[in-house]
Tab-separated table of C-alpha atoms in Angstrom:
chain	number	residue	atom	x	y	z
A	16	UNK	CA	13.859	6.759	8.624
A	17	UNK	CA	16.853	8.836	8.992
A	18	UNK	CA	20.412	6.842	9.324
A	19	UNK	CA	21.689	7.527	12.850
A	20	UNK	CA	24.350	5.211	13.570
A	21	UNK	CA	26.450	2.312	11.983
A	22	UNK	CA	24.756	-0.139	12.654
A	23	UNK	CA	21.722	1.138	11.171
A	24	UNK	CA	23.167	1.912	8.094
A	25	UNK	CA	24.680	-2.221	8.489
A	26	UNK	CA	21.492	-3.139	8.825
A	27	UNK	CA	19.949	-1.477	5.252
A	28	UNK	CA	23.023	-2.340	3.920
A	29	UNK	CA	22.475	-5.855	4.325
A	30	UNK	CA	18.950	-6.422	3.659
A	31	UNK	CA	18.630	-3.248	0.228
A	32	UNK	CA	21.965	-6.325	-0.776
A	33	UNK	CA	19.139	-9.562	-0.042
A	34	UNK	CA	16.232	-7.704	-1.961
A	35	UNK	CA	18.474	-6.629	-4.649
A	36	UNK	CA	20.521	-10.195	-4.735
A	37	UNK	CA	16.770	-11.389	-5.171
A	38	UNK	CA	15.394	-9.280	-7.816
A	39	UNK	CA	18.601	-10.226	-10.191
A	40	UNK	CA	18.097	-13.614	-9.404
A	41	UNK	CA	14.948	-13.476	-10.124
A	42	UNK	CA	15.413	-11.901	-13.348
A	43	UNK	CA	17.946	-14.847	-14.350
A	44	UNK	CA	15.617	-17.287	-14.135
A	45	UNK	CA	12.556	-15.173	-15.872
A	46	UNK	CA	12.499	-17.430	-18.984
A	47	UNK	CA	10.150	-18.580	-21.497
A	48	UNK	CA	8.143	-21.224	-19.991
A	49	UNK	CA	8.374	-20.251	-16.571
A	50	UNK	CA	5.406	-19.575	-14.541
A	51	UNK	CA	5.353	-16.232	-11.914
A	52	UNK	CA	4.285	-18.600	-9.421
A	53	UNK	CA	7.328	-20.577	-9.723
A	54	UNK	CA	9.370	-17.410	-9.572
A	55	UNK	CA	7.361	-16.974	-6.701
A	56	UNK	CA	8.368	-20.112	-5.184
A	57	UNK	CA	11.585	-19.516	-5.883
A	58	UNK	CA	11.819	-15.835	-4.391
A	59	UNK	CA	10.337	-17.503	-1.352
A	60	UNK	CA	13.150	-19.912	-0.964
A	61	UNK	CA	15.839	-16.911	-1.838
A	62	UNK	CA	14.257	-14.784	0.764
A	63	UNK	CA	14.552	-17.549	3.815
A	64	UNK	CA	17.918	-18.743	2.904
A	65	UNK	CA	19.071	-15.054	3.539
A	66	UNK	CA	16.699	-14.604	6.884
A	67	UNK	CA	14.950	-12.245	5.000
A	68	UNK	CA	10.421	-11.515	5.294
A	69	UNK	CA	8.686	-10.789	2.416
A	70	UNK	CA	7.123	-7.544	2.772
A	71	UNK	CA	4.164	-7.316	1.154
A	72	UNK	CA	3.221	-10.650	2.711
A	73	UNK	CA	4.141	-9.790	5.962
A	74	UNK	CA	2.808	-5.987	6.165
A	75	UNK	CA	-0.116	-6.315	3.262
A	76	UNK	CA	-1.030	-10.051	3.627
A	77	UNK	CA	-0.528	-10.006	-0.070
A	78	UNK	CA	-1.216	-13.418	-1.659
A	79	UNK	CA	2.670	-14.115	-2.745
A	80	UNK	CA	6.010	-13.151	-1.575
A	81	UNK	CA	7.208	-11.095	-4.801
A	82	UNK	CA	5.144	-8.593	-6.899
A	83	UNK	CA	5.189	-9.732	-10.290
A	84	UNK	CA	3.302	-7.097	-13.311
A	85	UNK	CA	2.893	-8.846	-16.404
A	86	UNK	CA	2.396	-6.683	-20.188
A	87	UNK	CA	-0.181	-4.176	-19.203
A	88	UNK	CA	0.042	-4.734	-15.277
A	89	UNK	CA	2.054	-1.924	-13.564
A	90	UNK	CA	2.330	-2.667	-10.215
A	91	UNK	CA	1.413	-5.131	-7.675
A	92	UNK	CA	0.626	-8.170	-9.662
A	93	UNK	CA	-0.325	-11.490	-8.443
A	94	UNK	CA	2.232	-14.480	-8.981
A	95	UNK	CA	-0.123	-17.098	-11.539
A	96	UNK	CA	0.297	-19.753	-13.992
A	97	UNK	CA	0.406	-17.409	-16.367
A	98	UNK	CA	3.652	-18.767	-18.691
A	99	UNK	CA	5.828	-16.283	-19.697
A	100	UNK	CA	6.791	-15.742	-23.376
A	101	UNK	CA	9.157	-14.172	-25.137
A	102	UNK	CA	9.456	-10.959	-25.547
A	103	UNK	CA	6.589	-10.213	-22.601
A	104	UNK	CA	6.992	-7.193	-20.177
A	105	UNK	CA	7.699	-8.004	-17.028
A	106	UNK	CA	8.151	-6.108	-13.926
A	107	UNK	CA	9.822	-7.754	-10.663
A	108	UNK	CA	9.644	-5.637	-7.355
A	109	UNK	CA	10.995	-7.053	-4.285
A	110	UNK	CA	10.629	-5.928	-0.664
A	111	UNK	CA	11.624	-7.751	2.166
A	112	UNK	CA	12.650	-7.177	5.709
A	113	UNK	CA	15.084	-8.304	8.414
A	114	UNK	CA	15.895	-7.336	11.989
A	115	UNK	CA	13.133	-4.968	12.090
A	116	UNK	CA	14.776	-2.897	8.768
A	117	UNK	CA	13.108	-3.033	5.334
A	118	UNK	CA	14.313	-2.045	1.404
A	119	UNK	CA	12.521	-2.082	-1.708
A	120	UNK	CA	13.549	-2.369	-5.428
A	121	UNK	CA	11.678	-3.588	-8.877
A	122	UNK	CA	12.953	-3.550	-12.206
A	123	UNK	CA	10.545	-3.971	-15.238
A	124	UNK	CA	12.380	-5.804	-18.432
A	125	UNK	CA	11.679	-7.809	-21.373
A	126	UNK	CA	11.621	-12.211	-21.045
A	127	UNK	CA	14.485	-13.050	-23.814
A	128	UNK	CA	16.879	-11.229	-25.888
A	129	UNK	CA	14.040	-9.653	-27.666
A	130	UNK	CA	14.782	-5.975	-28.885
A	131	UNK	CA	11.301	-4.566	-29.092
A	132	UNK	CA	9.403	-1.138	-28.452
A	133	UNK	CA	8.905	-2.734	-24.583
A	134	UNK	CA	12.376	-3.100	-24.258
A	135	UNK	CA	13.427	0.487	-25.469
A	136	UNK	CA	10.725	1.555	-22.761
A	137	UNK	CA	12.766	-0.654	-20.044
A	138	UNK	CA	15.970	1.717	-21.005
A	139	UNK	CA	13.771	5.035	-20.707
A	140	UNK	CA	12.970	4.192	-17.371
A	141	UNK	CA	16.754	2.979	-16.036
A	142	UNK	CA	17.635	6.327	-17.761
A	143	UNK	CA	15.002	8.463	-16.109
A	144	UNK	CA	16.079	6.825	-12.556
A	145	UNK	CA	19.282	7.819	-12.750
A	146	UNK	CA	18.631	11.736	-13.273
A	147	UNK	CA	15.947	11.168	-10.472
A	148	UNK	CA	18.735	9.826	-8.158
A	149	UNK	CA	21.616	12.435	-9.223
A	150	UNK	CA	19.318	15.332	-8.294
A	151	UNK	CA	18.172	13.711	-4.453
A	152	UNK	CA	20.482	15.832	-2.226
A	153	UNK	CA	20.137	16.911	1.166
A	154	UNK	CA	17.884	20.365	1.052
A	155	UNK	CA	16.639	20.056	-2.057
A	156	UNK	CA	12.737	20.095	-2.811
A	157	UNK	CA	11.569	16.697	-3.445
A	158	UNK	CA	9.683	17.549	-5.774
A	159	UNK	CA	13.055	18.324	-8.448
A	160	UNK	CA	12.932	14.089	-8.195
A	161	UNK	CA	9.735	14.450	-10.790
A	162	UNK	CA	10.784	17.545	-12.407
A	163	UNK	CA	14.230	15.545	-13.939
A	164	UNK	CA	11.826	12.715	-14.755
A	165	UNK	CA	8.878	14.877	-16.334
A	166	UNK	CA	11.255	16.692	-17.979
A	167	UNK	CA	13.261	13.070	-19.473
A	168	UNK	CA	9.673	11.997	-20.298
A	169	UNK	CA	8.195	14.769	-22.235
A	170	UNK	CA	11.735	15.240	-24.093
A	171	UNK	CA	11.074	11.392	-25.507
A	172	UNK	CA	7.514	11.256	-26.106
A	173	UNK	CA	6.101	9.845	-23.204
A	174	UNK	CA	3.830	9.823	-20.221
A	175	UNK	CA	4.472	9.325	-16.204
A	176	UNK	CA	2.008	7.419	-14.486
A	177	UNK	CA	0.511	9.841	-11.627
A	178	UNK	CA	-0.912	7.908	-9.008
A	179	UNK	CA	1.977	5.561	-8.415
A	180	UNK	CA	5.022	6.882	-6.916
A	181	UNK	CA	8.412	6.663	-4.583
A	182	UNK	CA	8.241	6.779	-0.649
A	183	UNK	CA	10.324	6.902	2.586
A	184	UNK	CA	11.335	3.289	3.674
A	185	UNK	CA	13.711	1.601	6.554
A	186	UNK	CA	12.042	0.883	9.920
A	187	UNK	CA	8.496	0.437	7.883
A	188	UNK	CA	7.756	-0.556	4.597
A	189	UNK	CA	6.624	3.071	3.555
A	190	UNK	CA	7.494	5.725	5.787
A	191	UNK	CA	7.786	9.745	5.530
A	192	UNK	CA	7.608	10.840	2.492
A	193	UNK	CA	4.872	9.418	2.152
A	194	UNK	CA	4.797	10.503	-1.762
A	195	UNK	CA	7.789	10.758	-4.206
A	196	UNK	CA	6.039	11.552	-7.712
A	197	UNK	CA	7.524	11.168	-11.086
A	198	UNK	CA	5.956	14.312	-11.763
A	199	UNK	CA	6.944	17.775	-10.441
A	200	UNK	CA	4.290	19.271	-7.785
A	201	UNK	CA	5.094	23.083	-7.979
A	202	UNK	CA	2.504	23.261	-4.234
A	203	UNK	CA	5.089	20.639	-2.972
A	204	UNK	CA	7.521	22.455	-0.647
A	205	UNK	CA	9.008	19.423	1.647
A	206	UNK	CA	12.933	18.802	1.060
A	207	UNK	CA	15.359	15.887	1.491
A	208	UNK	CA	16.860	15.861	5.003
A	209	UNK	CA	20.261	14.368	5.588
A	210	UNK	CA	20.413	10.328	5.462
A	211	UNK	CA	16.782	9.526	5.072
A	212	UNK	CA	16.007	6.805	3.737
A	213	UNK	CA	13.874	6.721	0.583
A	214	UNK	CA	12.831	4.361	-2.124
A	215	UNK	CA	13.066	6.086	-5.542
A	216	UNK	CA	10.777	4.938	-7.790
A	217	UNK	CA	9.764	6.768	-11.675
A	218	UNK	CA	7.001	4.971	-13.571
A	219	UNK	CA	6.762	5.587	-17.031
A	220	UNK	CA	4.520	4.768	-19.977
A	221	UNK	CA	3.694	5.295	-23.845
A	222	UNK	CA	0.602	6.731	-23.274
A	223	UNK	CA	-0.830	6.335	-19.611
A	224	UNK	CA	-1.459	8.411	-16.918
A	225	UNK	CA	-3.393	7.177	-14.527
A	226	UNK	CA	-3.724	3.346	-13.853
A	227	UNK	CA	-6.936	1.109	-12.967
A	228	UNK	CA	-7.380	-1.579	-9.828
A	229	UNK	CA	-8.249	-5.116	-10.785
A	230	UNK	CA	-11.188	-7.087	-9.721
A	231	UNK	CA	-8.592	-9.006	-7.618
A	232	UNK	CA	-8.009	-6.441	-5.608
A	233	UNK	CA	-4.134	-6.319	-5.933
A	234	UNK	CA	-3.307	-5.763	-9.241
A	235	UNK	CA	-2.865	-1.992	-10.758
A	236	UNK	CA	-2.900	-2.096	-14.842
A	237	UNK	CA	-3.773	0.238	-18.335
A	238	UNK	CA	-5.822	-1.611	-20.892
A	239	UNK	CA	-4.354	-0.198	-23.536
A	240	UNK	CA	-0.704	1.265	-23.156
A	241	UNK	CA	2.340	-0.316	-21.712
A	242	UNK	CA	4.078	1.045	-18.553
A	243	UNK	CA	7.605	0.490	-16.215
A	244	UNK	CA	9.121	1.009	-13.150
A	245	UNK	CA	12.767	0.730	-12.150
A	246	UNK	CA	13.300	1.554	-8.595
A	247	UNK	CA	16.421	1.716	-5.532
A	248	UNK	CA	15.953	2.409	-2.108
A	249	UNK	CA	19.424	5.131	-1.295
A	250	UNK	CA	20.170	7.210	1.586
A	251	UNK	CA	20.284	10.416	0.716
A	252	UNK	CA	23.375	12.749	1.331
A	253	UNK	CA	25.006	16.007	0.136
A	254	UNK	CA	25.898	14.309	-3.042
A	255	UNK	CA	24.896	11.793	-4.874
A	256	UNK	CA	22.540	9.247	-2.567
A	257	UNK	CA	24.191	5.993	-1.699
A	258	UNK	CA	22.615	3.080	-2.878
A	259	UNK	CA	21.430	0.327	-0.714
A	260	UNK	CA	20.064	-2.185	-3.489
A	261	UNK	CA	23.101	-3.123	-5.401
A	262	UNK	CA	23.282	-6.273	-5.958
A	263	UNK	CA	26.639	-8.073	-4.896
A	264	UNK	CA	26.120	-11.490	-6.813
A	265	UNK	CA	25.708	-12.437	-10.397
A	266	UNK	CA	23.638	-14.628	-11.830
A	267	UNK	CA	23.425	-16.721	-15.468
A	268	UNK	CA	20.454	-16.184	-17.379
């Protein structure tokens, strides 16, 4: 979608602050021990307090309110009983909707103050999403989103997953584009109009490219390498895009 008034831009505003208010809470509360399916339980809770739909529930009928990718899971994970350790990968991504207006935002990180070659991955990826969001301005190719993070991830050894990518949000879960790579697409010729609304979204990994589909029908994963996502959902502008999933509330790990 494409910001037209106030109170559209209100509206984002409020619900990019529930997703992201739920993803950090979330987070806090990702401790050894804990089950996804509590966190799911707990999202759940988060998400009604604040009036807010899970997406993927709502649009996908998926089989939880939160996405939760455990180790080698990338995307799209099922909550489970699975416990969580220390020092375990996890990625959170929450999408939710209210008053007809949706936002997105994940974040993969590490259970525990555990400094480990999955948490150095974690910073690559918060790094990577930064140069991806400081080059989204209005008229420029979409495709200079992957170039900055191709170019971040060849410069420190690693790979971008291919198949999963960024995508217009606001009145729909994914809108126009339909496809924001983390890769550059030299055929790719579309360009960033002023105040659409997009969810910006770079995967990286230490050694995949492309990602497998579970026999559960949900889950996207590698076998063998390890792989993260940190993602916003911004409005983009003449300068840098404003951000819509900042979260405004803290919470105690």
């Amino acid at each position: 979608m494409s910001i037209e008034n106030e109170n559209q831009f209100k509206k984002m505003l409020e619900i990019g602050s529930i997703v992201a208010n739920c993803l950090e809470y979330l987070k806090a509360e990702a401790k050894e021990g804990i089950t996804t399916l509590e966190l799911d339980h707990l999202a759940e809770k988060f998400l009604a307090k604040y009036g807010a739909v899970s997406a993927p529930r709502s649009v996908y009928n998926f089989p939880g309110f939160v996405c939760f990718s455990h180790e080698r899971e990338v995307a799209h994970g099922l909550p489970s009983a699975k416990v969580l350790r220390k020092g375990d990968l996890l990625n959170i991504d929450v999408s939710a909707s209210k008053d007809g207006y949706f936002a997105d935002n994940g974040e993969s990180f590490v259970v525990g103050n555990v400094k480990n070659k999955k948490r150095v991955l974690c910073q690559h990826v918060k790094t990577a999403l930064e140069l991806a969001l400081n080059v989204a301005r209005t008229g420029t190719k979409i495709n200079r989103v992957g170039l900055a993070v191709e170019q971040y991830a060849k410069k420190h050894n690693l790979t971008l997953i291919r198949d999963l990518g960024g995508h217009g949000v606001g009145q729909a879960l994914h809108e126009e584009p339909e496809f924001i790579g983390s890769f550059c697409d030299p055929r790719d010729n579309r360009t960033f109009t002023e105040n659409t609304v997009v969810a910006i979204e770079p995967f990286l990994s230490n050694g995949a490219h492309y990602i497998n589909e579970s026999d559960d029908g949900w889950t996207l994963f590698h076998d063998r390498f390890y792989s993260v996502q940190k993602e916003h959902t911004v409005m983009v502008r003449s300068d840098k895009p404003f951000i819509f999933t900042r979260p405004t509330m803290s919470f105690v790990s």
